[in-house]
Amino acid sequence: MINWSSRIPYPRSWISAIFLCLILSGLVKGADKVLKIGYYLTRHLPRLDAMFGLITILSPILFIAIIHHFLNLLLDVLLPNNELLKLDKVQGWNPGLISWWKGLYSWLVIFLATIITIGVLDFLVIDVSSVRYLYHGSRDNLLVSIIVIIWVTTAAYLYHFEHLVKRSVIATAKSQ
C-alpha cells in the first residue's frame, strides 16, 4: 500500500463520499413523490404525521443498507478474489450487520456533512456576483457547485475518520 498521509482522505473515502452524494441526489428526486403521498395522507389522517416524518427521516438508512448489500453481492460475483471485499463479505438476500452499519454511518455522514456545509457557507457568506467575470454560467449553478464541493469534501473527511478509527481498533485488537 502507498504511504498516504493520514490528514488527506484515502481514495476509498472520496469514492464513498461521491457515491453517497449520487445516492442522496436520487433519494431527493424520489422523495418528491413520497412527500406528495405523505402530505395527502397526513392531511386526511393527522395521526400519521409523526410516523410518516420518522419514516422519512430514517429511510436513507434502509436504502443505503440495501444498496450496500446488493452492490457487495455484485462485486463478489465480478471480483471474487478481491482483498478489499473480504471484510465486507455478504451472503443471502437480507442485509447483514455491516450493511446496516454502512447505512447508519452514511445517514450520520449526510446529517453532519449538511450541518457543516451550512456552517461553512454561513461563515463564508459567498457573494456570487463578485465572481461573475470568472464564471460564465448561471449564478445558481455556481452556488450549487460550491455547495456540492464543500459537502463531498466534508463527507470524504468523515469517511476517512471512520477508516482511521477502524484501523486503530484493528491494530489495538491485534496487539492484545
Coordinates of N, CA and C in Angstrom, one line a residue, residues 13-86:
S13 N -12.3 6.8 0.6 CA -13.2 7.8 1.3 C -13.8 8.8 0.3
W14 N -13.0 9.2 -0.7 CA -13.6 10.1 -1.7 C -14.6 9.4 -2.6
I15 N -14.4 8.1 -2.9 CA -15.3 7.3 -3.7 C -16.6 7.2 -2.9
S16 N -16.5 6.9 -1.6 CA -17.7 6.7 -0.8 C -18.5 8.0 -0.7
A17 N -17.8 9.1 -0.6 CA -18.5 10.4 -0.5 C -19.2 10.8 -1.8
I18 N -18.5 10.5 -2.9 CA -19.1 10.8 -4.2 C -20.3 9.9 -4.4
F19 N -20.2 8.6 -4.1 CA -21.2 7.7 -4.3 C -22.4 8.0 -3.4
L20 N -22.2 8.5 -2.2 CA -23.2 8.9 -1.3 C -23.9 10.1 -1.8
C21 N -23.2 11.0 -2.4 CA -23.8 12.2 -3.0 C -24.7 11.8 -4.1
L22 N -24.3 10.9 -4.9 CA -25.2 10.4 -6.0 C -26.4 9.7 -5.5
I23 N -26.3 8.9 -4.5 CA -27.4 8.2 -3.9 C -28.4 9.2 -3.3
L24 N -27.8 10.2 -2.6 CA -28.6 11.2 -1.9 C -29.4 12.0 -3.0
S25 N -28.8 12.3 -4.1 CA -29.5 13.1 -5.2 C -30.6 12.2 -5.7
G26 N -30.4 10.9 -5.8 CA -31.5 10.1 -6.3 C -32.6 10.0 -5.2
L27 N -32.2 9.9 -4.0 CA -33.3 9.9 -2.9 C -34.1 11.2 -2.9
V28 N -33.4 12.3 -3.1 CA -34.1 13.6 -3.1 C -35.1 13.7 -4.3
K29 N -34.7 13.1 -5.4 CA -35.6 13.1 -6.6 C -36.8 12.2 -6.3
G30 N -36.5 11.1 -5.7 CA -37.6 10.2 -5.5 C -38.5 10.6 -4.3
A31 N -37.9 11.4 -3.4 CA -38.7 11.9 -2.2 C -39.8 12.8 -2.6
D32 N -39.8 13.4 -3.8 CA -40.8 14.3 -4.2 C -42.2 13.6 -4.2
K33 N -42.2 12.4 -4.9 CA -43.4 11.6 -5.0 C -43.9 11.1 -3.6
V34 N -42.9 10.6 -2.8 CA -43.3 10.1 -1.5 C -43.8 11.2 -0.6
L35 N -43.3 12.4 -0.7 CA -43.7 13.5 0.1 C -45.1 14.0 -0.3
K36 N -45.4 13.9 -1.6 CA -46.8 14.3 -2.0 C -47.8 13.3 -1.4
I37 N -47.5 12.0 -1.5 CA -48.3 11.0 -0.9 C -48.5 11.2 0.6
G38 N -47.3 11.4 1.3 CA -47.3 11.7 2.7 C -48.1 12.9 3.1
Y39 N -48.0 14.0 2.3 CA -48.8 15.2 2.6 C -50.3 14.9 2.4
Y40 N -50.7 14.1 1.4 CA -52.1 13.8 1.2 C -52.6 13.0 2.4
L41 N -51.8 11.9 2.8 CA -52.2 11.1 3.9 C -52.3 11.8 5.3
T42 N -51.3 12.7 5.5 CA -51.3 13.4 6.8 C -52.4 14.5 6.9
R43 N -52.8 15.0 5.7 CA -53.9 15.9 5.7 C -55.2 15.3 6.0
H44 N -55.4 14.1 5.6 CA -56.7 13.4 5.8 C -56.6 12.5 7.1
L45 N -55.4 12.1 7.5 CA -55.2 11.3 8.7 C -54.1 11.9 9.5
P46 N -54.5 12.9 10.4 CA -53.4 13.7 11.1 C -52.6 12.8 12.0
R47 N -53.0 11.7 12.5 CA -52.2 10.9 13.4 C -51.0 10.3 12.7
L48 N -51.0 10.2 11.4 CA -49.9 9.6 10.7 C -48.7 10.6 10.6
D49 N -48.9 11.8 11.0 CA -47.9 12.9 10.9 C -46.5 12.5 11.4
A50 N -46.5 12.1 12.7 CA -45.2 11.8 13.3 C -44.6 10.5 12.8
M51 N -45.4 9.5 12.5 CA -44.9 8.3 12.0 C -44.3 8.5 10.6
F52 N -45.0 9.2 9.7 CA -44.5 9.5 8.4 C -43.3 10.3 8.4
G53 N -43.2 11.3 9.3 CA -42.0 12.1 9.5 C -40.8 11.3 9.9
L54 N -41.0 10.3 10.8 CA -39.9 9.5 11.3 C -39.5 8.5 10.2
I55 N -40.4 8.0 9.5 CA -40.0 7.1 8.4 C -39.3 7.9 7.3
T56 N -39.7 9.1 7.0 CA -39.0 9.9 6.0 C -37.5 10.2 6.5
I57 N -37.4 10.5 7.7 CA -36.0 10.8 8.2 C -35.1 9.6 8.3
L58 N -35.6 8.5 8.6 CA -34.8 7.3 8.8 C -34.7 6.4 7.5
S59 N -35.5 6.7 6.5 CA -35.4 5.9 5.3 C -34.1 5.8 4.6
P60 N -33.2 6.8 4.6 CA -31.9 6.6 3.9 C -31.1 5.5 4.5
I61 N -31.3 5.2 5.8 CA -30.6 4.1 6.4 C -30.9 2.8 5.7
L62 N -32.2 2.5 5.5 CA -32.7 1.3 4.8 C -32.2 1.3 3.4
F63 N -32.4 2.4 2.6 CA -32.0 2.4 1.2 C -30.5 2.2 1.1
I64 N -29.7 2.8 1.9 CA -28.2 2.7 1.7 C -27.8 1.3 2.2
A65 N -28.4 0.7 3.2 CA -28.0 -0.7 3.6 C -28.4 -1.6 2.5
I66 N -29.5 -1.5 1.8 CA -29.9 -2.4 0.7 C -28.9 -2.2 -0.4
I67 N -28.6 -0.9 -0.8 CA -27.7 -0.7 -1.9 C -26.3 -1.2 -1.6
H68 N -25.9 -1.1 -0.4 CA -24.5 -1.6 0.0 C -24.5 -3.1 -0.1
H69 N -25.6 -3.7 0.4 CA -25.7 -5.2 0.4 C -25.6 -5.7 -1.1
F70 N -26.5 -5.2 -1.9 CA -26.6 -5.7 -3.3 C -25.4 -5.3 -4.1
L71 N -24.8 -4.2 -3.9 CA -23.5 -3.8 -4.6 C -22.4 -4.8 -4.2
N72 N -22.3 -5.1 -2.9 CA -21.3 -6.1 -2.5 C -21.6 -7.5 -3.1
L73 N -22.8 -7.9 -3.2 CA -23.1 -9.2 -3.9 C -22.7 -9.1 -5.3
L74 N -22.9 -8.0 -6.0 CA -22.5 -7.9 -7.4 C -21.0 -7.9 -7.5
L75 N -20.3 -7.2 -6.6 CA -18.8 -7.1 -6.6 C -18.2 -8.5 -6.3
D76 N -18.9 -9.3 -5.4 CA -18.4 -10.6 -5.1 C -18.5 -11.5 -6.3
V77 N -19.5 -11.3 -7.2 CA -19.6 -12.1 -8.4 C -18.5 -11.6 -9.4
L78 N -18.4 -10.3 -9.6 CA -17.5 -9.8 -10.6 C -16.0 -9.9 -10.2
L79 N -15.7 -9.7 -8.9 CA -14.3 -9.7 -8.4 C -14.3 -10.7 -7.2
P80 N -14.3 -12.0 -7.5 CA -14.4 -13.0 -6.4 C -13.1 -13.0 -5.5
N81 N -12.0 -12.7 -5.9 CA -10.7 -12.8 -5.1 C -10.2 -11.4 -4.7
N82 N -11.0 -10.4 -4.6 CA -10.6 -9.1 -4.2 C -10.3 -9.0 -2.7
E83 N -9.2 -8.5 -2.3 CA -8.8 -8.4 -0.9 C -9.6 -7.4 -0.2
L84 N -10.0 -6.3 -0.8 CA -10.8 -5.2 -0.2 C -12.2 -5.7 0.2
L85 N -12.7 -6.7 -0.5 CA -14.1 -7.1 -0.2 C -14.2 -8.2 0.9
K86 N -13.1 -8.7 1.3 CA -13.1 -9.8 2.3 C -13.7 -9.3 3.6

